[in-house]
């Protein structure tokens, strides 16, 4: 015992290193469930307050520009909404005539990004909504620009989003124009590659790639990326298709989680839009 | 008081890593500000404190990626220890040597990290080292030199945050 004490005292630095290495290896050897539990508890206590302050500071800086941009967007959307309402009525009439299945809309839960994986592989975002808000694992996550990813882990007040701009997160997509199907895989930043496309198929730069709905996680028809390059591969058999997502994954602040589908004519968005419009009119009125 | 300033410095580097690093990243190539804080601290305060801070910072980083909880703690402890050990022998004053130290530290850290991360697919680790770790090490080293110059301009007050003795 005395010998051990002497050795530790003599080699204090090496002892400290040995203890730290042992502790790290012990953490790496923990069962996955325990690791996730430890991380989620610590995340709530340490990370989230820091990330909330950071996001708040960033938000204040960006708020003025965002406000102007949103005002322009609202004005445009209100005009578009009028057209859409007309189209909706017309569509419903035609659907009834053709005896089609009832159309569907989606219930979206807005959430704020309060944390990011600090690892350079950048695969996970932390959002401030969880199972208390009706979220569940595998639900798709969107931003204004397009598909962001899916919920990987859901806790009571927070959730982890595995973004599509990460390794091992392929998305089944279809070319909106030519209906060519492929698998979209991340390459770097917001650059993707559509794989599994034959050289004879019709994919052209400028085409929009939308979700195919084949995986059963993300409903079909949601924009994911735009084709930037399509050329035959070296083997001549397949087509090399590069695409770019409009989503700025590194600076996402708000996202929407798709929780459920609701019938089109019961969509809450119209009621919400009407409420907002009425409030605007009442505030402006003398 | 010195510990309070250290925490403040750590917070600044944490914010830089969370906010600035993703914005200035070139694909998978990004500077590692948390690695810089460990290197600076280890250079000024020696191997034991360097290893301890490395472990704490690494653990904090691991919380965001619990699939590999302990991996950053391990690599940053080793980084803090060896840089601290080198720092006690001689403090690099020349910009070129400092740049080299940052680059070698970042690369050494990434080689160990990626080997364990990709294990047993060592080939994948090698590809990532060549395509991402080497350029990232240069990127990190550039920022390391920049931060060192800022410290030099700010003088003893800022250096005191890391606790340079004498």
PDB file of N, CA, C and O in Angstrom, chain A residues 229 231-238 240:
ATOM      1  N   UNK A 229     -26.418  18.859 -61.136  1.00  0.00           N
ATOM      2  CA  UNK A 229     -25.608  18.263 -62.198  1.00  0.00           C
ATOM      3  C   UNK A 229     -26.108  16.853 -62.448  1.00  0.00           C
ATOM      4  O   UNK A 229     -26.403  16.132 -61.508  1.00  0.00           O
ATOM      5  N   UNK A 231     -24.906  13.738 -65.114  1.00  0.00           N
ATOM      6  CA  UNK A 231     -24.056  13.302 -66.219  1.00  0.00           C
ATOM      7  C   UNK A 231     -23.783  11.818 -66.072  1.00  0.00           C
ATOM      8  O   UNK A 231     -23.744  11.304 -64.956  1.00  0.00           O
ATOM      9  N   UNK A 232     -23.584  11.108 -67.221  1.00  0.00           N
ATOM     10  CA  UNK A 232     -23.295   9.666 -67.118  1.00  0.00           C
ATOM     11  C   UNK A 232     -22.030   9.424 -66.304  1.00  0.00           C
ATOM     12  O   UNK A 232     -21.064  10.179 -66.402  1.00  0.00           O
ATOM     13  N   UNK A 233     -22.069   8.348 -65.504  1.00  0.00           N
ATOM     14  CA  UNK A 233     -20.929   7.993 -64.662  1.00  0.00           C
ATOM     15  C   UNK A 233     -19.828   7.371 -65.522  1.00  0.00           C
ATOM     16  O   UNK A 233     -20.039   7.124 -66.707  1.00  0.00           O
ATOM     17  N   UNK A 234     -18.658   7.126 -64.915  1.00  0.00           N
ATOM     18  CA  UNK A 234     -17.528   6.556 -65.660  1.00  0.00           C
ATOM     19  C   UNK A 234     -17.872   5.216 -66.307  1.00  0.00           C
ATOM     20  O   UNK A 234     -17.420   4.919 -67.408  1.00  0.00           O
ATOM     21  N   UNK A 235     -18.709   4.416 -65.612  1.00  0.00           N
ATOM     22  CA  UNK A 235     -19.031   3.090 -66.163  1.00  0.00           C
ATOM     23  C   UNK A 235     -20.060   3.167 -67.296  1.00  0.00           C
ATOM     24  O   UNK A 235     -20.274   2.187 -68.005  1.00  0.00           O
ATOM     25  N   UNK A 236     -20.671   4.317 -67.496  1.00  0.00           N
ATOM     26  CA  UNK A 236     -21.633   4.496 -68.579  1.00  0.00           C
ATOM     27  C   UNK A 236     -23.002   3.884 -68.311  1.00  0.00           C
ATOM     28  O   UNK A 236     -23.926   4.060 -69.085  1.00  0.00           O
ATOM     29  N   UNK A 237     -23.128   3.158 -67.228  1.00  0.00           N
ATOM     30  CA  UNK A 237     -24.390   2.474 -66.925  1.00  0.00           C
ATOM     31  C   UNK A 237     -25.303   3.316 -66.051  1.00  0.00           C
ATOM     32  O   UNK A 237     -26.526   3.262 -66.168  1.00  0.00           O
ATOM     33  N   UNK A 238     -24.699   4.065 -65.178  1.00  0.00           N
ATOM     34  CA  UNK A 238     -25.522   4.855 -64.256  1.00  0.00           C
ATOM     35  C   UNK A 238     -25.311   6.355 -64.466  1.00  0.00           C
ATOM     36  O   UNK A 238     -24.368   6.774 -65.127  1.00  0.00           O
ATOM     37  N   UNK A 240     -24.684  10.026 -62.767  1.00  0.00           N
ATOM     38  CA  UNK A 240     -24.182  10.698 -61.557  1.00  0.00           C
ATOM     39  C   UNK A 240     -25.030  11.964 -61.378  1.00  0.00           C
ATOM     40  O   UNK A 240     -24.957  12.880 -62.198  1.00  0.00           O
TER      41      UNK A 240
END
